[in-house]
CSV table of C-alpha atoms in Angstrom, one decimal:
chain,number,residue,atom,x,y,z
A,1039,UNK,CA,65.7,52.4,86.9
A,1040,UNK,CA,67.0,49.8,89.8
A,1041,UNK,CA,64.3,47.7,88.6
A,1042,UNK,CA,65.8,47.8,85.1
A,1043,UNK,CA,69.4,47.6,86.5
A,1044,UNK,CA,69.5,44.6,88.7
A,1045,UNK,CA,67.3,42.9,85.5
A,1046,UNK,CA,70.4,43.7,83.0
A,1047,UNK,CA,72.6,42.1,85.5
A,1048,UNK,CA,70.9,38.8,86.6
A,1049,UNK,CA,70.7,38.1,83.0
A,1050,UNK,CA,74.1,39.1,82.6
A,1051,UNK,CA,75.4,36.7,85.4
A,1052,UNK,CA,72.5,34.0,83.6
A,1053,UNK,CA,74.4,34.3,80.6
A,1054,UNK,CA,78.1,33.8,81.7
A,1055,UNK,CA,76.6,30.9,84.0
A,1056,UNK,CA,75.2,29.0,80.9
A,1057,UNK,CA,78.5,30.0,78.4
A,1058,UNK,CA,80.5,28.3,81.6
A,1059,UNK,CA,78.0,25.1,81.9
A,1060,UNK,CA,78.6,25.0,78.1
A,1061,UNK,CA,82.3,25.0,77.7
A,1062,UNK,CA,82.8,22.6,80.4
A,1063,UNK,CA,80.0,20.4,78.8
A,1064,UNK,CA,82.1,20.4,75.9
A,1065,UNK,CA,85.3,19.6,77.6
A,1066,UNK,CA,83.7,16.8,78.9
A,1067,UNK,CA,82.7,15.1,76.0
A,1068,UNK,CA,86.1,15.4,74.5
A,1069,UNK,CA,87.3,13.8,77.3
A,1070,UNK,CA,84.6,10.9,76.8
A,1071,UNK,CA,85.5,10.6,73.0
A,1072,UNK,CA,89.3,10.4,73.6
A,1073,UNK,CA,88.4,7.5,76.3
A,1074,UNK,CA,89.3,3.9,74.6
A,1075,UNK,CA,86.5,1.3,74.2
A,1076,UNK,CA,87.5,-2.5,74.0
A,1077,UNK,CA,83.6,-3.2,72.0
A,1078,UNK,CA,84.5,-2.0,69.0
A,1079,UNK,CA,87.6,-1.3,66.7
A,1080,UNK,CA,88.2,2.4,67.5
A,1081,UNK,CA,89.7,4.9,65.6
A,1082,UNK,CA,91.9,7.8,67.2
A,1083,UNK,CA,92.4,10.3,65.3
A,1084,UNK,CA,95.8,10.4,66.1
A,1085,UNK,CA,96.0,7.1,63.5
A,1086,UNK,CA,97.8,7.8,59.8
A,1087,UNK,CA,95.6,8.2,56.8
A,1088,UNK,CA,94.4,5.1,55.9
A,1089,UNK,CA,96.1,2.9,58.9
A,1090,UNK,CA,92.7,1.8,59.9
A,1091,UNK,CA,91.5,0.1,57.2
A,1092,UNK,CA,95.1,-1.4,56.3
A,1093,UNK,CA,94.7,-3.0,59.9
A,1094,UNK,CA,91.0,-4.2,59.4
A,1095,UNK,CA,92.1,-5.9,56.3
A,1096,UNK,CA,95.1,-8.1,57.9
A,1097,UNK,CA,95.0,-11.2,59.1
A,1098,UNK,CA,97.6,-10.8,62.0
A,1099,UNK,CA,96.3,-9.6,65.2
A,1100,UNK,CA,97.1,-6.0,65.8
A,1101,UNK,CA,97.8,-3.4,68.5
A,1102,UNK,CA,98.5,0.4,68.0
A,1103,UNK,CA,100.4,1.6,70.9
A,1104,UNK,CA,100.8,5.5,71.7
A,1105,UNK,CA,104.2,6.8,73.8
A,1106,UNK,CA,102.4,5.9,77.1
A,1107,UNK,CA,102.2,2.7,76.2
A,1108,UNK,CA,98.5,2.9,75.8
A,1109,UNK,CA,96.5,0.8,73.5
A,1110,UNK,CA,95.2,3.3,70.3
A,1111,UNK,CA,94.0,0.7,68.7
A,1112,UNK,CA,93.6,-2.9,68.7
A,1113,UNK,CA,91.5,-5.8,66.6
A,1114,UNK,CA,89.0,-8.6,68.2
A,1115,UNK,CA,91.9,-11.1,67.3
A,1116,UNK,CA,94.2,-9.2,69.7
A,1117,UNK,CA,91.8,-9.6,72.6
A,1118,UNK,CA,90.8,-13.5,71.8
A,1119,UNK,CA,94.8,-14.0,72.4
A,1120,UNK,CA,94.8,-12.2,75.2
A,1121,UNK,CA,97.2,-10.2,74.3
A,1122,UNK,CA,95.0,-6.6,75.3
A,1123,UNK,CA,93.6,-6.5,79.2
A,1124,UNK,CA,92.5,-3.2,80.4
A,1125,UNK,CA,93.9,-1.2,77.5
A,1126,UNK,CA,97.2,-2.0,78.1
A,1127,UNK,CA,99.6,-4.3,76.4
A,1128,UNK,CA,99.3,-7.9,79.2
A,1129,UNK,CA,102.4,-9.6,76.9
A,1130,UNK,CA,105.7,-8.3,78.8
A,1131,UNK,CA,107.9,-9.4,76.1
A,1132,UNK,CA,105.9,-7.7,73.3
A,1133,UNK,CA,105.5,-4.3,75.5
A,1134,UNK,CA,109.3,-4.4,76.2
A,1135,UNK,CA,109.8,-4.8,72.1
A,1136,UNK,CA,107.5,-1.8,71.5
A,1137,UNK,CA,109.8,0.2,74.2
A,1138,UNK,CA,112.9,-0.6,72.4
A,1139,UNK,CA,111.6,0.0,68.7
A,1140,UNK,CA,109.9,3.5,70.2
A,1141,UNK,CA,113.8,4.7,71.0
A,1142,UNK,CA,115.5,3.6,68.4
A,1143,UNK,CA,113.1,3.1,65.4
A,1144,UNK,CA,113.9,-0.2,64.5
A,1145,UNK,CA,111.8,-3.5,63.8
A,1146,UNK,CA,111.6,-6.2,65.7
A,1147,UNK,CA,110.6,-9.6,65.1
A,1148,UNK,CA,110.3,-12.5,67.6
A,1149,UNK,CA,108.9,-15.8,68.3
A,1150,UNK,CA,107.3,-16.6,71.6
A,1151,UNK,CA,105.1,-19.2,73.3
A,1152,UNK,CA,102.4,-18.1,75.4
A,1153,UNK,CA,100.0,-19.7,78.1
A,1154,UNK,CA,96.5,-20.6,76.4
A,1155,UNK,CA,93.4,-17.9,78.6
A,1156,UNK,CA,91.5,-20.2,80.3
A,1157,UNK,CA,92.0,-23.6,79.8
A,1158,UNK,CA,94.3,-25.0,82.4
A,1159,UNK,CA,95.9,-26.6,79.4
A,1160,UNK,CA,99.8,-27.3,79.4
A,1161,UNK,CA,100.0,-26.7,75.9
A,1162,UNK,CA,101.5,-23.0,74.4
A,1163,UNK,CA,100.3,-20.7,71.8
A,1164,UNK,CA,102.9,-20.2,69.5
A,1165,UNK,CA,102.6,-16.7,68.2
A,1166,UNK,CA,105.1,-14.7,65.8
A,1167,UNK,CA,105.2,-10.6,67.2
A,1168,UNK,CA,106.3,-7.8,64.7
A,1169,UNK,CA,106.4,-4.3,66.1
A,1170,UNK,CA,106.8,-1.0,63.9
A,1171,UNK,CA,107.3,2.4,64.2
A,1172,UNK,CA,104.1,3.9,62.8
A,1173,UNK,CA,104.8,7.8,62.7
A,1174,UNK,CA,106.5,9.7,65.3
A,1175,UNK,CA,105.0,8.5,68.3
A,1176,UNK,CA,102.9,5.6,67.7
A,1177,UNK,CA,104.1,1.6,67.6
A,1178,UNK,CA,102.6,-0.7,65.5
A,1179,UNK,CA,102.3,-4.4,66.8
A,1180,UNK,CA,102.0,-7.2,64.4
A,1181,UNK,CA,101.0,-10.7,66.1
A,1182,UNK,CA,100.4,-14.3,64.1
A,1183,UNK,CA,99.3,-17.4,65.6
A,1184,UNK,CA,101.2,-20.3,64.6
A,1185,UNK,CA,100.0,-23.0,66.5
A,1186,UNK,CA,98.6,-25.1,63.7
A,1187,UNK,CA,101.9,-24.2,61.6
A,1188,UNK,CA,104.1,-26.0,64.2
A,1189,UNK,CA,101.7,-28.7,64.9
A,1190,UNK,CA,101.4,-29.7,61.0
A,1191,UNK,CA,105.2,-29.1,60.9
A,1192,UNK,CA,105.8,-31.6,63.7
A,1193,UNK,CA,103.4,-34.1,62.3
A,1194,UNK,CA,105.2,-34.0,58.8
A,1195,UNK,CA,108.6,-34.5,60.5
A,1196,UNK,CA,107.0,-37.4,62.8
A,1197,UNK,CA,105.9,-39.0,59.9
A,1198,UNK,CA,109.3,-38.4,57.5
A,1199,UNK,CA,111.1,-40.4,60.5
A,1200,UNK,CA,109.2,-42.9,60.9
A,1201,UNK,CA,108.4,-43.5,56.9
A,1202,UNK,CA,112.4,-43.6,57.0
A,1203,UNK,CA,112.5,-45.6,60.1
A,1204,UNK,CA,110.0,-48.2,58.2
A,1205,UNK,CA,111.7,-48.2,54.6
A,1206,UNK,CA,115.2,-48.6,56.1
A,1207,UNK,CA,113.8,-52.0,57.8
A,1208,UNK,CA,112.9,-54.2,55.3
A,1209,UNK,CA,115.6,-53.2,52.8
A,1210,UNK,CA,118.3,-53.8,55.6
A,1211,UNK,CA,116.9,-57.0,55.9
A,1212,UNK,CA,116.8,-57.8,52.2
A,1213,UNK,CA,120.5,-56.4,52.0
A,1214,UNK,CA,121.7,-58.9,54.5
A,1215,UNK,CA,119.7,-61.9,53.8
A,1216,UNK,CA,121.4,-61.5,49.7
A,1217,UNK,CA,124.6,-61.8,51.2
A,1218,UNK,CA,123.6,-64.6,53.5
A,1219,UNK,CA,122.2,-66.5,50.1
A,1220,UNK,CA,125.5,-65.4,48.5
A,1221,UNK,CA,127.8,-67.1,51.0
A,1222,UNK,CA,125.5,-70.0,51.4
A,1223,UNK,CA,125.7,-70.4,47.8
A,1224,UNK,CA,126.6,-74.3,47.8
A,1225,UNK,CA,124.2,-74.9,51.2
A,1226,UNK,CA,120.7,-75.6,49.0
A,1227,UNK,CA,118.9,-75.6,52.1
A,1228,UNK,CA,120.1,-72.8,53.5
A,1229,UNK,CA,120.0,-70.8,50.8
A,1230,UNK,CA,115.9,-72.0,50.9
A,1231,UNK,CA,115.6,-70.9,54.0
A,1232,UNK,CA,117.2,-66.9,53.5
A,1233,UNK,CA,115.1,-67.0,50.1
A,1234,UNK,CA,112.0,-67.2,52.4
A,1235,UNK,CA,113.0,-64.8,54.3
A,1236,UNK,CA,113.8,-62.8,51.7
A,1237,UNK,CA,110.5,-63.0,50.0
A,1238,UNK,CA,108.6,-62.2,53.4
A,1239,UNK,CA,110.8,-58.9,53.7
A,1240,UNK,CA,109.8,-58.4,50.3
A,1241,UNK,CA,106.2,-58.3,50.7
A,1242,UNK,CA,106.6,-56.4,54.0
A,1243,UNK,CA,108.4,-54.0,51.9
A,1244,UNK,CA,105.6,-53.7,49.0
A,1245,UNK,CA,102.6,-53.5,51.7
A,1246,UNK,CA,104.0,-50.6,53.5
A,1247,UNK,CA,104.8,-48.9,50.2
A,1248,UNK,CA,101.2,-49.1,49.3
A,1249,UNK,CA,99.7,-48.6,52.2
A,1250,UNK,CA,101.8,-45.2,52.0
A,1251,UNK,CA,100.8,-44.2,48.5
A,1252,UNK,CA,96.8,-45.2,49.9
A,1253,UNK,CA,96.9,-43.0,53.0
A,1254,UNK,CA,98.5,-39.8,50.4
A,1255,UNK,CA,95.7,-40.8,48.2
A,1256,UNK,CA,93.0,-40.6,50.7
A,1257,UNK,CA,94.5,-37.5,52.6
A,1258,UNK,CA,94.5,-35.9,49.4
A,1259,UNK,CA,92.0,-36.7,46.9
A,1260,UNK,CA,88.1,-35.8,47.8
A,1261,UNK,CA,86.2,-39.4,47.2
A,1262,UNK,CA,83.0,-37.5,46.7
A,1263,UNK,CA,84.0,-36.3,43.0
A,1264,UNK,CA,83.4,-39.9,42.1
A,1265,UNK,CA,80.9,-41.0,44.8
A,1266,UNK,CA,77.9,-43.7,44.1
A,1267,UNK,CA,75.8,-46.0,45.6
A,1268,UNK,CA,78.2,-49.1,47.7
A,1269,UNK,CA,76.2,-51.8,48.8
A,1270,UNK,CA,77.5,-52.8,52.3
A,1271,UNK,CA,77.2,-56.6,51.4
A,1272,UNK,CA,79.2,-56.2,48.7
A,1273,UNK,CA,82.1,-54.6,50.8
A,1274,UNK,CA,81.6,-57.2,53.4
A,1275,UNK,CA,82.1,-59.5,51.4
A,1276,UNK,CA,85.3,-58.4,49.5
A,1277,UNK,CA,87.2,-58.0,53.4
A,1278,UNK,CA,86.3,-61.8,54.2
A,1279,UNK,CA,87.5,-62.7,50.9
A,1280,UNK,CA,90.9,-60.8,51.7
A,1281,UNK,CA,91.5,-62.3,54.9
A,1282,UNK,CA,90.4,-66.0,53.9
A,1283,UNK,CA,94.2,-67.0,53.8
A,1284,UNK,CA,94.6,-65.9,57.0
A,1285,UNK,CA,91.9,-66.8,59.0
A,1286,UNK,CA,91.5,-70.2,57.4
A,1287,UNK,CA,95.6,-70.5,58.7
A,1288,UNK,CA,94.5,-69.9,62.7
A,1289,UNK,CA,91.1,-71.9,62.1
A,1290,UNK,CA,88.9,-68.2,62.6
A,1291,UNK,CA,85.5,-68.1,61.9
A,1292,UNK,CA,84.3,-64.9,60.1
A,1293,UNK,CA,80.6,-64.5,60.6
A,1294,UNK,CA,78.3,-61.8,58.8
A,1295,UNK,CA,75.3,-60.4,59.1
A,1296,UNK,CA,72.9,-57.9,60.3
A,1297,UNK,CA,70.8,-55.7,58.0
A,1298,UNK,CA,71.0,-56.9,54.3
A,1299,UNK,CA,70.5,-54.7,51.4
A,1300,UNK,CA,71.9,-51.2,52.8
A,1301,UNK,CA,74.1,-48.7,50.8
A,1302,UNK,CA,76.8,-46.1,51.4
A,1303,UNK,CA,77.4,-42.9,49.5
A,1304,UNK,CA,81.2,-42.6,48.8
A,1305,UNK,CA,84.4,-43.8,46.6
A,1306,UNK,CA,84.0,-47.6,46.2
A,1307,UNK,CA,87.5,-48.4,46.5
A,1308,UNK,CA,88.7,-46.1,50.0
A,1309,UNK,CA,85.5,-48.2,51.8
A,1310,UNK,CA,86.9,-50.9,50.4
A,1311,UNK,CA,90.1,-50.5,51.9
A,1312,UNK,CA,89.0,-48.9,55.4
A,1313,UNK,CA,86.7,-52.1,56.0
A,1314,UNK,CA,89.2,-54.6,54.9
A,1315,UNK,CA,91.9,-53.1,56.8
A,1316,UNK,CA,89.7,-53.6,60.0
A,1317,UNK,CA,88.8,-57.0,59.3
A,1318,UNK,CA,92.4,-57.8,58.7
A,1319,UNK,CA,93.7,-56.3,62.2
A,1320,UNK,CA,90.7,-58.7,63.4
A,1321,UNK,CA,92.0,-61.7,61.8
A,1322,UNK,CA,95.7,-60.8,62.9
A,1323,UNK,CA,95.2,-59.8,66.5
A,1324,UNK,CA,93.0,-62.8,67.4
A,1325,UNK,CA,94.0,-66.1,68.9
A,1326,UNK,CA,93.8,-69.2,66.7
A,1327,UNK,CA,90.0,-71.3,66.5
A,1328,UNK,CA,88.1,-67.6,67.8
A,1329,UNK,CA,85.8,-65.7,65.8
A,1330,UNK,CA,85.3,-62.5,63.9
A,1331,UNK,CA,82.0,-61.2,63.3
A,1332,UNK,CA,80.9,-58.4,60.9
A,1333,UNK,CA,77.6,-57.0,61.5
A,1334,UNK,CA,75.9,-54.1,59.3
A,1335,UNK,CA,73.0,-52.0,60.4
A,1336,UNK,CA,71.1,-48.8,60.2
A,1337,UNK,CA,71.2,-46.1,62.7
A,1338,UNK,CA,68.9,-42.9,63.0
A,1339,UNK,CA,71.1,-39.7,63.5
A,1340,UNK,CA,69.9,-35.8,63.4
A,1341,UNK,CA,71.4,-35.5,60.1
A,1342,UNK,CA,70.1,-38.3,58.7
A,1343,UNK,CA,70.5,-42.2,58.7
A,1344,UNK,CA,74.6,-43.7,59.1
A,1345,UNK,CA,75.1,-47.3,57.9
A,1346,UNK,CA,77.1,-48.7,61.0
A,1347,UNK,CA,79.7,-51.6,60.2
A,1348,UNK,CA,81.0,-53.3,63.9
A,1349,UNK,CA,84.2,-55.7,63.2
A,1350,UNK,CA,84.0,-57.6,66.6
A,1351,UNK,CA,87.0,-59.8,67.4
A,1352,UNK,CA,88.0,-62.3,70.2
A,1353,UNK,CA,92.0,-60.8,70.4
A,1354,UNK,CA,94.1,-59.4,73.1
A,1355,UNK,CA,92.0,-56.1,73.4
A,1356,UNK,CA,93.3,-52.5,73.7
A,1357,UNK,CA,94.5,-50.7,76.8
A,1358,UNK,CA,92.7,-47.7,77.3
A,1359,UNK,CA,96.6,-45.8,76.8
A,1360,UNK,CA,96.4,-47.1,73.8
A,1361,UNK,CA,93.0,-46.5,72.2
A,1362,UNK,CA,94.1,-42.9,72.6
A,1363,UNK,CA,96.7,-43.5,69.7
A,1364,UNK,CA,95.5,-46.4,67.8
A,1365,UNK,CA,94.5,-44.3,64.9
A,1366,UNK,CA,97.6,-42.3,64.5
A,1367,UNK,CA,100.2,-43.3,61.7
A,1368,UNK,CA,102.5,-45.6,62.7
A,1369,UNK,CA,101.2,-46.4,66.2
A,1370,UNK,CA,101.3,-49.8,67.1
A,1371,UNK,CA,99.7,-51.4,70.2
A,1372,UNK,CA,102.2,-54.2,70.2
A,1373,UNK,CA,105.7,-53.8,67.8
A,1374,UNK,CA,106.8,-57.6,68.0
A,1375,UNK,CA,103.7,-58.5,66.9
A,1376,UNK,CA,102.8,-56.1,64.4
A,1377,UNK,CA,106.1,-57.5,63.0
A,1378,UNK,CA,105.3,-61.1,63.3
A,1379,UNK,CA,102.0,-60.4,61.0
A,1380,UNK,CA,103.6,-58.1,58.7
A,1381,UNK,CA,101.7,-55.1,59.9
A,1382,UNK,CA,102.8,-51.6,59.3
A,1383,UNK,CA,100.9,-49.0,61.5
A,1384,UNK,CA,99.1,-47.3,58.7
A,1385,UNK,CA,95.9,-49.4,58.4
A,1386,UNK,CA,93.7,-47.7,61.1
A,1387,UNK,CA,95.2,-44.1,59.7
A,1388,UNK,CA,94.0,-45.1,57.1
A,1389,UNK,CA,90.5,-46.2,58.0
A,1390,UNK,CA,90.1,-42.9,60.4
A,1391,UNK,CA,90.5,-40.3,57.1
A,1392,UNK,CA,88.3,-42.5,54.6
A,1393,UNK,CA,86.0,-42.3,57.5
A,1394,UNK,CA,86.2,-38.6,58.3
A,1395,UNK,CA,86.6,-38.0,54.3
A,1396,UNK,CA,83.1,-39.5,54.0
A,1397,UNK,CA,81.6,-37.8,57.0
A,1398,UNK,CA,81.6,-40.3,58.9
A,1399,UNK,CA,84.0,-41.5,61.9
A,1400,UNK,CA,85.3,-44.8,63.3
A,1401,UNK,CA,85.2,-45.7,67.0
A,1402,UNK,CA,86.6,-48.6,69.1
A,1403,UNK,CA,85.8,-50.2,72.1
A,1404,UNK,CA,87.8,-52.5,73.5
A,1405,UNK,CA,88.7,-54.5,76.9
A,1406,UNK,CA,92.1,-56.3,77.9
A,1407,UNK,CA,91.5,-60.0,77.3
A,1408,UNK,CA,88.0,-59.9,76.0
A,1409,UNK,CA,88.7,-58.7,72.6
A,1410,UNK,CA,87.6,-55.5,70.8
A,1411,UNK,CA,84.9,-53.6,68.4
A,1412,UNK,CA,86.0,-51.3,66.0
A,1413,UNK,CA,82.7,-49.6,64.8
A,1414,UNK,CA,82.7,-47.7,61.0
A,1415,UNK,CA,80.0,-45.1,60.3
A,1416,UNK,CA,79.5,-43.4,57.4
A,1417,UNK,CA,75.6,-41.5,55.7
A,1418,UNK,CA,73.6,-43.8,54.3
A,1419,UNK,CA,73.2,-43.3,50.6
A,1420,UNK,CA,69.3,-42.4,50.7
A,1421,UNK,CA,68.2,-42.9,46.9
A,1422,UNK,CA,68.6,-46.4,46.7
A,1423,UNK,CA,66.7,-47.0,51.0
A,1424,UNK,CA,63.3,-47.6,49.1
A,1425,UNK,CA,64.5,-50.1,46.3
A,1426,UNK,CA,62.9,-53.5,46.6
A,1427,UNK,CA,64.8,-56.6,48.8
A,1428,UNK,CA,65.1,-57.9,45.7
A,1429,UNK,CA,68.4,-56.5,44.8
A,1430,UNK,CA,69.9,-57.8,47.6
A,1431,UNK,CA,71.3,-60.9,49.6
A,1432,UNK,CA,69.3,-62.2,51.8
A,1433,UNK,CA,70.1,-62.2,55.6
A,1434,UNK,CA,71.2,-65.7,56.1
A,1435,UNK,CA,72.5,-66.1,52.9
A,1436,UNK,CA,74.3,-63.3,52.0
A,1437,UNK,CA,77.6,-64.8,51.7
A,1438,UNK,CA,76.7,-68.1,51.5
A,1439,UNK,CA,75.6,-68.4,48.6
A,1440,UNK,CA,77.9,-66.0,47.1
A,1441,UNK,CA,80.5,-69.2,46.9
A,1442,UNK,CA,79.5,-72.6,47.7
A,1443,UNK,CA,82.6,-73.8,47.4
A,1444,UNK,CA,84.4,-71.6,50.5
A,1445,UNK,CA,85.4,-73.5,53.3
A,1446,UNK,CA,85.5,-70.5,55.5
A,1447,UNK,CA,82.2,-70.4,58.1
A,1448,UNK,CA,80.1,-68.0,57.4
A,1449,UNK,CA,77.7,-67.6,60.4
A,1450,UNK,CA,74.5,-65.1,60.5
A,1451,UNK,CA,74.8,-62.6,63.9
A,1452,UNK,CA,72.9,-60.2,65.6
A,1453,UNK,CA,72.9,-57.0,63.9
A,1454,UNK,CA,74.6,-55.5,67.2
A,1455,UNK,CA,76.9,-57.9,68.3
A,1456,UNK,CA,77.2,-58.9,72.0
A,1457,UNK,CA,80.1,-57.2,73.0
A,1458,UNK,CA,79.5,-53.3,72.0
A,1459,UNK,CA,79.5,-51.0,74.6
């Protein structure tokens, strides 16, 4: 019977020992589930019907912030800002926003500029924070990077100023020099000279207007919807006939050559423009009786064969300040003499999106006093790489024989020229 007695209550005491072991097993994985995770987008039950998957849908970041100022909830975007570290809100504007909105119930919306994680950079994220009430104890956080926003912003109103700034130029000009012919009416001579003036303000004028209307045309239009096969002889040729005028004024010698019969894959026209705009700066920026060579070749690349088109000139060269910002719009290396040859900043813009619309890219190299390289690469249009010679010039008389009767000097070169890097 004590046998049977102390049996009963061993298993008695066994049995309260395991109910025990159980209920604080239990506990214990409440406590785990109730434990934030920063791997995935976590759901507390605490969260309103249906908040979750309005939150996995937006394209803000967001943060969920319970009345200890814990984070409930918050999205990868949140994190890649920085704006979550530890489970806890790291942005002491926003959390002090959350505070005030959790007292009074109001929303809150501010702008703020925030140190980029990581980079060392001086530049700011710009971000745009919205916080919420979400239910009686929970604070919704609402954050939207608008870093690109301002930066496009700031371009536009660059380029509004300095579109006015150019405009307002010439017509001044034209505006004066009319009342100059006007009082020199009975002076024939010097109503000559203001009437050349006049006439070079003028075409000032009509160059920058459509150099304006090609940049908008090649920012916005996509030259693949009417893409074919451009030879590259063929382009060559039209820039040297554009800037015959000019460099047969300074006594330049244009020379072509490289690889004959090779063709591009793009709009005829925005090559067109983006080569002859380089060959022009060539012509403009070099000294009188130097020479400008264009040289055409095929490169390999891991995406397949470029058609590279150097411009090598004998000019002034670039400063390495300046190569930074020779592609922007309106940039000029040198003002009084971008005046004096009629330029208007917009060439080299241009060149740079015909280039990138292509998939391609321009590059420059350039030293102070030993003149400059400006390199155009765009993909090689591959149907026509196995055509016969035939269709083409030949190398040393590709533009030769195109007109017998130029004057200009047309001189084969090396396919690389000399002075690239």
């Amino acid at each position: 019977m004590d046998v049977n007695a102390a049996v009963a209550a061993a298993a008695a005491i066994a049995g309260v020992c395991t109910g025990v072991i159980a209920m604080l097993a239990f506990r214990w994985s409440e406590r785990d589930q109730k434990r934030p995770t920063r791997t995935s987008l976590h759901t507390d039950p605490v969260l309103p019907p249906g908040v979750d998957t309005v939150l996995s849908v937006l394209r803000s970041s967001a943060v969920v912030l319970d009345e200890a100022d814990s984070v409930v909830k918050a999205s990868s975007a949140a994190y890649a800002l920085g704006l979550v570290r530890g489970g806890k809100l790291a942005v002491e504007p926003m959390l002090q926003m959350a505070r005030d909105t959790r007292r009074d119930g109001e929303i809150r919306q501010v702008e703020l500029d925030l140190p980029r994680r990581g980079t060392g950079r001086g530049d700011a994220l710009a971000v745009s924070a919205r916080v919420a009430p979400l239910g009686s104890r929970l604070v919704l956080l609402l954050v939207e990077d608008l870093t690109e926003a301002r930066r496009i912003e700031a371009v536009r109103r660059d380029f509004v100023a300095n579109v006015s700034h150019e405009l307002k130029t010439p017509v001044g000009a034209l505006s004066l020099l009319s009342e100059a012919v006007m009082d020199a009416a009975d002076d024939p001579e010097a109503v000559e000279r203001f009437a050349g003036r006049m006439q070079n303000e003028a075409t000032r004028l009509t160059n920058l207007v459509q150099e304006l209307i090609d940049l908008s045309r090649v920012q916005n239009d996509d030259p693949l919807e009417d893409a074919e096969p451009v030879r590259v002889d063929e382009l060559v040729a039209e820039a040297i006939d554009r800037c015959r005028h000019q460099a047969g004024t300074k006594q330049i010698t244009m020379a072509a050559g490289g690889t004959a019969d090779l063709h591009v894959w793009g709009n005829r026209g925005q090559l067109a423009a983006a080569l002859g705009n380089l060959v022009e700066n060539a012509v403009n920026y070099s000294p009188a009786r130097t020479r400008v060579g264009i040289a055409a070749r095929r490169v390999n690349a891991p995406g397949g064969d470029l058609i590279e088109v150097a411009v090598t000139d004998q000019g002034i060269g670039i400063s390495d300040k300046d190569k930074e910002r020779i592609f922007e719009r309106f940039y000029r290396v040198d003002p009084a003499r971008s005046r004096a040859t009629g330029g208007t900043g917009l060439g080299l813009a241009i060149v740079k999106h015909v280039a990138a619309s292509h998939g391609g890219e321009v590059t420059v190299w350039s030293s102070e006093g030993q003149g400059s390289t400006f390199t155009l690469r765009v993909p090689e249009a591959r149907a026509t790489r196995d055509r016969g010679a035939g269709h083409g010039l030949g190398h040393e008389g590709a533009h030769q024989g195109a007109r017998p009767d130029d004057t200009t000097a047309y001189e084969p070169i090396p396919a690389a020229p000399e002075v690239l890097p």
